[in-house]
Short mmCIF file of C-alpha atoms in Angstrom, two decimals:
data_model
loop_
_atom_site.label_atom_id
_atom_site.label_comp_id
_atom_site.label_asym_id
_atom_site.label_seq_id
_atom_site.Cartn_x
_atom_site.Cartn_y
_atom_site.Cartn_z
CA MET A 1 21.02 -4.32 17.79
CA ASP A 2 17.93 -4.31 19.94
CA TYR A 3 15.07 -5.68 17.85
CA ALA A 4 12.49 -5.77 20.61
CA LYS A 5 10.43 -2.82 21.67
CA LYS A 6 9.04 -2.76 25.16
CA HIS A 7 5.49 -3.36 24.01
CA HIS A 8 6.13 -5.13 20.72
CA SER A 9 8.13 -5.17 18.53
CA ARG A 10 13.38 -4.50 2.57
CA HIS A 11 12.86 -7.77 0.37
CA ASN A 12 15.84 -8.72 2.56
CA GLN A 13 16.56 -5.31 4.02
CA PRO A 14 19.86 -5.18 5.92
CA ALA A 15 18.91 -5.74 9.52
CA THR A 16 21.76 -3.71 10.90
CA THR A 17 20.81 -0.41 9.31
CA GLN A 18 18.00 0.46 11.71
CA LYS A 19 17.43 0.60 15.44
CA ALA A 20 14.31 -0.37 17.32
CA ASP A 21 12.59 2.45 19.17
CA ALA A 22 13.36 0.93 22.55
CA SER A 23 17.10 1.13 22.15
CA ALA A 24 19.02 4.32 22.73
CA PRO A 25 19.88 6.13 19.52
CA THR A 26 23.49 5.94 18.44
CA ALA A 27 25.20 9.21 19.35
CA ARG A 28 27.00 10.98 16.56
CA GLN A 29 30.37 12.28 17.59
CA PHE A 30 31.69 15.51 16.15
CA TYR A 31 35.40 16.21 16.31
CA GLY A 32 36.50 19.83 16.72
CA LEU A 33 39.52 21.39 15.12
CA ASP A 34 42.67 21.90 17.20
CA ALA A 35 42.63 25.65 16.62
CA GLN A 36 40.11 28.24 15.60
CA THR A 37 39.74 28.89 11.93
CA LYS A 38 41.70 31.94 10.93
CA ARG A 39 40.73 34.48 8.35
CA CYS A 40 43.01 35.22 5.45
CA GLY A 41 45.40 38.10 6.07
CA GLY A 42 44.53 41.46 4.56
CA ASN A 43 46.53 43.51 2.09
CA SER A 44 46.70 47.28 2.05
CA GLU A 45 46.97 47.39 -1.74
CA ARG A 46 43.73 47.36 -3.67
CA GLN A 47 43.31 44.62 -6.20
CA SER A 48 43.01 45.40 -9.88
CA LYS A 49 39.52 45.17 -11.21
CA ILE A 50 38.90 42.07 -13.30
CA SER A 51 36.15 42.07 -15.89
CA PRO A 52 34.84 39.02 -17.72
CA SER A 53 35.60 38.61 -21.36
CA PRO A 54 32.90 40.14 -23.51
CA ASN A 55 32.54 36.73 -25.14
CA ALA A 56 31.95 34.93 -21.84
CA SER A 57 28.61 33.22 -21.48
CA ASP A 58 26.51 32.40 -18.43
CA ASN A 59 25.32 29.17 -20.01
CA PHE A 60 27.38 27.28 -17.45
CA LEU A 61 24.95 28.31 -14.76
CA ARG A 62 22.03 26.97 -16.76
CA ALA A 63 23.66 23.70 -17.75
CA SER A 64 22.27 20.38 -16.50
CA PHE A 65 24.83 17.69 -15.81
CA LEU A 66 23.75 14.15 -16.66
CA PRO A 67 24.71 11.16 -14.50
CA LYS A 68 27.89 9.27 -15.24
CA LEU A 69 27.50 5.80 -16.66
CA GLU A 70 28.86 3.57 -13.93
CA GLN A 71 28.99 -0.18 -14.52
CA PHE A 72 25.63 -0.35 -16.26
CA GLN A 73 25.49 -3.94 -17.34
CA THR A 74 22.96 -5.47 -19.66
CA SER A 75 23.32 -8.68 -21.61
CA GLN A 76 23.13 -8.26 -25.34
CA PRO A 77 20.23 -10.35 -26.63
CA ARG A 78 20.37 -11.86 -30.09
CA MET A 79 18.03 -9.41 -31.65
CA GLU A 80 18.16 -6.11 -33.41
CA LEU A 81 19.08 -3.25 -31.13
CA SER A 82 16.22 -1.15 -32.47
CA LYS A 83 13.69 -3.79 -31.40
CA MET A 84 15.19 -4.03 -27.90
CA GLN A 85 15.06 -0.26 -27.49
CA SER A 86 11.48 -0.16 -28.74
CA GLN A 87 10.46 -2.69 -26.07
CA PHE A 88 12.38 -0.78 -23.41
CA TYR A 89 10.67 2.54 -24.10
CA LYS A 90 7.28 0.88 -24.33
CA SER A 91 7.86 -0.69 -20.93
CA LEU A 92 9.00 2.68 -19.59
CA VAL A 93 5.68 4.20 -20.66
CA HIS A 94 3.81 1.50 -18.72
CA LEU A 95 5.95 2.12 -15.63
CA THR A 96 5.63 5.91 -15.60
CA SER A 97 1.88 5.66 -16.20
CA HIS A 98 1.47 3.18 -13.34
CA TYR A 99 3.37 5.27 -10.81
CA GLY A 100 2.15 8.64 -12.05
CA ILE A 101 5.53 10.11 -12.94
CA THR A 102 6.98 11.65 -16.08
CA SER A 103 10.17 10.66 -17.89
CA MET A 104 12.90 12.65 -19.53
CA GLN A 105 13.75 12.24 -23.22
CA THR A 106 16.69 9.87 -23.56
CA ASP A 107 16.27 8.36 -27.02
CA CYS A 108 18.68 10.97 -28.36
CA PHE A 109 21.52 9.17 -26.55
CA GLU A 110 23.32 6.05 -27.66
CA TYR A 111 22.81 2.61 -26.11
CA PRO A 112 23.44 1.69 -23.32
CA TYR A 113 23.61 5.22 -21.88
CA ASN A 114 20.00 5.92 -22.82
CA PHE A 115 18.88 2.91 -20.75
CA ALA A 116 21.01 3.87 -17.75
CA LEU A 117 19.82 7.47 -17.90
CA SER A 118 16.16 6.43 -18.09
CA LEU A 119 16.51 4.19 -15.05
CA TRP A 120 18.34 6.89 -13.09
CA ASP A 121 15.66 9.45 -13.94
CA ALA A 122 12.78 7.10 -13.04
CA GLU A 123 14.30 6.22 -9.66
CA ARG A 124 14.98 9.90 -8.94
CA ARG A 125 11.34 10.80 -9.59
CA LEU A 126 10.01 7.82 -7.63
CA LYS A 127 12.04 8.81 -4.57
CA LYS A 128 10.23 12.14 -4.51
CA GLN A 129 6.79 10.52 -4.43
CA TYR A 130 7.14 7.17 -2.66
CA ALA A 131 8.62 6.06 0.63
CA PRO A 132 9.98 3.48 0.59
CA CYS A 133 10.90 3.92 -3.04
CA PRO A 134 10.31 1.01 -5.47
CA GLU A 135 13.49 -0.38 -6.98
CA ILE A 136 13.58 -0.47 -10.77
CA SER A 137 15.59 -2.97 -12.80
CA LEU A 138 15.91 -4.10 -16.42
CA MET A 139 14.89 -7.67 -17.21
CA GLN A 140 15.77 -9.51 -20.39
CA GLU A 141 14.41 -12.95 -21.16
CA GLY A 142 15.38 -14.25 -24.55
CA ALA A 143 14.06 -11.76 -27.07
CA GLU A 144 11.94 -9.86 -24.53
CA THR A 145 13.04 -6.71 -22.70
CA CYS A 146 11.05 -4.92 -20.01
CA LEU A 147 11.30 -3.05 -16.72
CA VAL A 148 10.52 -4.62 -13.36
CA SER A 149 9.81 -2.87 -10.06
CA GLU A 150 10.30 -4.30 -6.58
CA GLU A 151 8.11 -2.89 -3.80
CA THR A 152 8.68 -3.69 -0.13
CA HIS A 153 6.81 -2.83 3.05
CA ASP A 154 9.33 -1.64 5.61
CA THR A 155 8.63 -3.30 8.97
CA GLY A 156 11.71 -1.89 10.67
CA THR A 157 13.48 -3.89 13.37
CA THR A 158 10.24 -4.57 15.22
CA LEU A 159 8.90 -7.58 17.07
CA TYR A 160 5.17 -7.70 16.37
CA TYR A 161 4.25 -9.83 19.38
CA ILE A 162 0.60 -9.50 20.49
CA PRO A 163 0.15 -10.28 24.21
CA VAL A 164 -2.91 -12.34 25.13
CA GLU A 165 -2.71 -12.16 28.93
CA PRO A 166 -4.31 -8.68 29.12
CA LEU A 167 -7.30 -10.09 27.25
CA TYR A 168 -7.47 -12.91 29.79
CA TRP A 169 -7.75 -10.44 32.69
CA MET A 170 -10.34 -8.34 30.83
CA SER A 171 -12.53 -11.40 30.38
CA HIS A 172 -12.42 -11.99 34.16
CA ASP A 173 -13.28 -8.40 35.08
CA ALA A 174 -16.95 -7.43 34.88
CA ARG A 175 -16.00 -3.86 33.92
CA TYR A 176 -14.29 -5.03 30.73
CA THR A 177 -16.32 -8.01 29.53
CA LYS A 178 -17.61 -6.08 26.50
CA ASN A 179 -14.07 -4.98 25.67
CA ALA A 180 -12.96 -8.59 25.87
CA LYS A 181 -15.70 -9.83 23.54
CA LEU A 182 -14.87 -7.13 21.02
CA LEU A 183 -11.19 -8.04 21.12
CA TYR A 184 -12.07 -11.74 20.85
CA SER A 185 -13.43 -10.90 17.39
CA VAL A 186 -10.24 -9.02 16.49
CA PHE A 187 -7.96 -11.77 17.74
CA SER A 188 -10.10 -14.40 16.03
CA TYR A 189 -9.68 -12.57 12.74
CA LEU A 190 -5.89 -12.53 13.18
CA TYR A 191 -5.89 -16.18 14.25
CA HIS A 192 -8.19 -17.67 11.60
CA ILE A 193 -7.87 -15.36 8.59
CA THR A 194 -4.51 -13.59 8.58
CA ASP A 195 -2.73 -16.66 9.97
CA VAL A 196 -0.74 -14.96 12.73
CA PRO A 197 1.26 -17.74 14.49
CA TYR A 198 0.01 -18.71 17.95
CA HIS A 199 2.69 -19.22 20.59
CA ARG A 200 1.09 -22.40 21.95
CA HIS A 201 1.33 -24.19 18.60
CA GLN A 202 4.33 -26.48 18.22
CA ASP A 203 5.06 -25.19 14.73
CA SER A 204 5.50 -21.61 15.97
CA TYR A 205 8.85 -19.99 16.69
CA LEU A 206 7.88 -18.74 20.16
CA TYR A 207 6.64 -22.16 21.27
CA TRP A 208 10.15 -23.54 21.06
CA MET A 209 11.60 -20.44 22.67
CA TYR A 210 9.32 -21.00 25.65
CA GLU A 211 10.20 -24.71 25.76
CA MET A 212 13.93 -24.05 25.60
CA HIS A 213 13.86 -21.52 28.43
CA ARG A 214 11.64 -23.74 30.58
CA GLU A 215 14.18 -26.58 30.26
CA TRP A 216 17.01 -24.24 31.22
CA THR A 217 15.06 -23.05 34.26
CA GLU A 218 14.21 -26.61 35.36
CA GLN A 219 17.89 -27.59 35.17
CA ASP A 220 19.03 -24.60 37.22
CA GLU A 221 18.55 -26.13 40.66
CA GLU A 222 20.77 -23.57 42.39
CA ASP A 223 18.53 -20.60 41.57
CA GLU A 224 16.50 -19.67 44.66
CA GLN A 225 13.73 -18.20 42.49
CA ARG A 226 13.47 -21.29 40.33
CA GLU A 227 9.98 -22.23 41.55
CA ARG A 228 8.66 -18.72 40.99
CA PHE A 229 10.06 -18.69 37.47
CA LEU A 230 8.52 -22.09 36.69
CA HIS A 231 5.21 -20.73 37.92
CA GLU A 232 5.46 -18.00 35.26
CA PHE A 233 5.80 -20.67 32.59
CA ASP A 234 2.76 -22.51 33.98
CA ARG A 235 0.71 -19.32 33.97
CA ALA A 236 1.76 -18.49 30.39
CA GLU A 237 0.62 -21.94 29.22
CA LEU A 238 -2.67 -21.74 31.13
CA VAL A 239 -3.51 -18.28 29.82
CA GLY A 240 -2.42 -19.14 26.28
CA ASP A 241 -4.60 -22.25 26.15
CA TYR A 242 -7.58 -20.39 27.61
CA ILE A 243 -7.43 -17.54 25.11
CA GLU A 244 -6.94 -19.90 22.18
CA LYS A 245 -10.16 -21.71 23.04
CA LYS A 246 -11.98 -18.39 23.08
CA ILE A 247 -10.67 -17.00 19.79
CA PHE A 248 -10.90 -20.37 18.03
CA ASN A 249 -14.70 -20.15 18.16
CA PRO A 250 -15.89 -18.90 14.72
CA VAL A 251 -18.85 -17.14 16.34
CA ASN A 252 -16.45 -14.30 17.05
CA LEU A 253 -16.27 -13.53 13.35
CA THR A 254 -20.01 -14.01 12.85
CA TYR A 255 -20.83 -11.42 15.50
CA PHE A 256 -17.91 -9.08 14.77
CA GLU A 257 -20.01 -6.32 13.21
CA HIS A 258 -22.80 -6.71 15.79
CA ARG A 259 -20.33 -6.25 18.65
CA LEU A 260 -18.92 -3.16 16.97
CA LEU A 261 -22.31 -1.52 16.59
CA ALA A 262 -23.37 -2.37 20.14
CA PHE A 263 -20.16 -1.18 21.81
CA LYS A 264 -20.50 2.02 23.85
CA CYS A 265 -17.46 4.03 24.86
CA ARG A 266 -17.09 5.21 28.44
CA ASP A 267 -13.49 6.37 28.55
CA ALA A 268 -10.25 6.67 26.55
CA PHE A 269 -9.48 2.97 26.82
CA ASP A 270 -12.86 2.07 25.34
CA ARG A 271 -12.23 4.45 22.46
CA GLU A 272 -8.87 2.79 21.77
CA CYS A 273 -10.49 -0.64 21.79
CA LEU A 274 -13.22 0.52 19.42
CA SER A 275 -10.73 2.18 17.08
CA ALA A 276 -8.58 -0.95 16.82
CA ALA A 277 -11.65 -3.14 16.29
CA GLN A 278 -12.99 -0.85 13.57
CA LYS A 279 -9.64 -0.93 11.80
CA ALA A 280 -9.59 -4.73 11.97
CA HIS A 281 -13.17 -5.02 10.72
CA ARG A 282 -12.50 -2.75 7.73
CA LEU A 283 -9.43 -4.80 6.86
CA PHE A 284 -11.45 -8.01 7.19
CA SER A 285 -14.19 -6.58 4.95
CA ASP A 286 -11.76 -5.42 2.27
CA TYR A 287 -9.53 -8.51 2.40
CA PRO A 288 -11.69 -11.40 3.71
CA ASN A 289 -9.23 -14.14 2.74
CA GLU A 290 -5.77 -12.56 2.75
CA ARG A 291 -2.96 -13.90 4.93
CA ILE A 292 -0.02 -11.89 6.15
CA PHE A 293 2.55 -14.21 4.60
CA ARG A 294 1.07 -13.98 1.10
CA ASN A 295 3.95 -11.77 -0.12
CA ALA A 296 6.67 -13.08 2.15
CA PRO A 297 9.90 -13.99 0.31
CA ALA A 298 9.87 -17.68 -0.56
CA CYS A 299 11.84 -20.01 1.69
CA SER A 300 13.46 -23.12 0.22
CA GLU A 301 12.53 -26.41 1.81
CA ASP A 302 16.08 -27.56 2.45
CA GLY A 303 17.11 -24.21 3.91
CA GLN A 304 20.48 -24.40 2.19
CA ASP A 305 20.22 -21.09 0.34
CA GLU A 306 23.00 -18.85 1.66
CA GLU A 307 21.04 -15.62 1.36
CA GLU A 308 18.02 -17.16 3.07
CA SER A 309 20.13 -18.51 5.94
CA GLU A 310 21.22 -14.93 6.71
CA SER A 311 17.68 -13.52 6.76
CA ILE A 312 15.11 -13.35 9.57
CA PRO A 313 11.89 -14.99 8.28
CA MET A 314 8.65 -13.13 8.91
CA HIS A 315 7.10 -15.84 11.09
CA LYS A 316 9.78 -15.20 13.70
CA TYR A 317 8.86 -11.59 14.36
CA ILE A 318 5.06 -11.83 13.98
CA SER A 319 3.17 -13.84 16.60
CA PHE A 320 0.85 -13.97 19.54
CA ILE A 321 2.68 -14.13 22.87
CA SER A 322 1.69 -14.64 26.49
CA HIS A 323 2.72 -11.24 27.83
CA THR A 324 5.36 -8.56 27.26
CA LYS A 325 6.28 -7.64 30.82
CA GLY A 326 8.19 -9.28 33.63
CA TRP A 327 11.08 -11.71 33.97
CA LEU A 328 9.86 -14.28 31.45
CA TYR A 329 9.44 -11.84 28.58
CA GLU A 330 12.72 -10.08 29.35
CA THR A 331 14.48 -13.46 29.20
CA LEU A 332 12.86 -14.35 25.87
CA GLU A 333 13.57 -10.89 24.50
CA GLN A 334 17.27 -11.18 25.27
CA SER A 335 17.54 -14.56 23.53
CA ILE A 336 15.61 -13.31 20.51
CA ASN A 337 17.84 -10.27 20.16
CA ASN A 338 20.95 -12.43 20.46
CA GLU A 339 19.70 -14.76 17.74
CA PHE A 340 18.54 -12.00 15.41
CA ASN A 341 21.87 -10.23 15.67
CA GLU A 342 23.39 -13.27 13.96
CA TYR A 343 21.38 -12.42 10.84
CA SER A 344 22.28 -9.72 8.33
CA GLN A 345 18.86 -9.18 6.72
CA MET A 346 15.12 -9.34 7.32
CA HIS A 347 12.39 -10.86 5.20
CA GLU A 348 9.62 -8.35 4.54
CA PRO A 349 6.48 -8.33 2.35
CA THR A 350 7.67 -7.87 -1.24
CA ILE A 351 6.00 -7.74 -4.64
CA PHE A 352 7.40 -7.54 -8.17
CA LYS A 353 5.64 -5.78 -11.04
CA ARG A 354 6.56 -6.49 -14.64
CA PHE A 355 5.77 -3.74 -17.11
CA ASP A 356 4.86 -5.22 -20.47
CA ASP A 357 1.66 -5.72 -22.44
CA SER A 358 0.54 -8.83 -20.58
CA ALA A 359 1.52 -7.95 -17.02
CA ASP A 360 -0.90 -7.42 -14.15
CA THR A 361 0.24 -4.43 -12.10
CA HIS A 362 -2.84 -4.19 -9.88
CA GLN A 363 -1.24 -6.02 -6.96
CA SER A 364 -0.23 -3.85 -4.03
CA LEU A 365 0.98 -3.89 -0.43
CA ASP A 366 -2.08 -2.04 0.88
CA PHE A 367 -3.15 -5.03 2.95
CA GLU A 368 0.29 -5.36 4.55
CA ARG A 369 0.49 -1.65 5.38
CA ARG A 370 -2.89 -1.69 7.08
CA PHE A 371 -2.20 -5.00 8.80
CA PHE A 372 1.01 -3.82 10.47
CA SER A 373 -0.68 -0.57 11.46
CA LEU A 374 -3.35 -2.66 13.20
CA LEU A 375 -0.70 -4.69 15.01
CA ASP A 376 0.92 -1.48 16.22
CA ASP A 377 -2.40 -0.39 17.74
CA LEU A 378 -3.11 -3.78 19.33
CA CYS A 379 0.34 -4.12 20.85
CA GLU A 380 0.09 -0.66 22.37
CA LEU A 381 -3.45 -1.29 23.58
CA CYS A 382 -2.66 -4.62 25.24
CA ASP A 383 0.57 -3.41 26.74
CA GLY A 384 -0.98 -0.38 28.41
#
């Protein structure tokens, strides 16, 4: 699977179910029959007329067929069944009210079919209104029974790598100095507030990818282009350190709004810069302290969890990067794809909502949706 797009790239969504936009779509092959389909042979004799029985009913056409109960498992708590069912339907009311859906009447069925039917109906209605659809499950803790939803922001198989080298060249071109200052504020917001990893920090994933490939290049003495390749590493480090000094300055956040108001558009590129900056400023205003990893699935410290070891953590596919063109990026991209293909799942922003009397269901993934939309714009802008 090709994870990396040219310009950039559920809880634990299977990583092999999607393709990145840069890779060619998998062709579907249709197999034809060996011979043409033949019509049934005719008969010269007319068939006898057949009339339905006068007692026949057309109720069959109006019947609704309920789902089959398939392996619906729920532990039997040590409590009266009537109390458990009362808690279940009360939780169902909270859930349907929160998501703005209705529910079918199922209390006329016996347990556990009424539970299974309610869950099936809720998921069916949610799929019509939400994409991706929240997953609903039944939770039982001691004497308490309630419904829980799991919401995930789908990031796809995308590498959200924001190149900083284009910003470096803008800052050294008199025609784009105002663009550069405006983007300094945007990058500073991502760097300081949302906590996007910087590729020149030793605790970032891309830092060690750069280091590993530099060592390989230094050891390859037979390559005639070795010196040119090493120069690319030097340039990436120089540019990365330069831009970090610029965006580290907190004055970029102080003057963010002022730079927005003072910016005048001259062409399409200016309008794209302004649009991305406005989107970033609105996100900063609405979520002044939120970080992108706030709803990332938890990682254990020892890293021994089997499910975790098969998942791509978010910090590996979100980062600043030197540039996304040329030999160096293509080399990194190939290694990243090779590594990611060893995983079976991806970590993505995920929240759980518990529907009972004391639960807080106001949390959402609005910040994450807007954040990734901003990264899409920035990656396209800086890769143009």
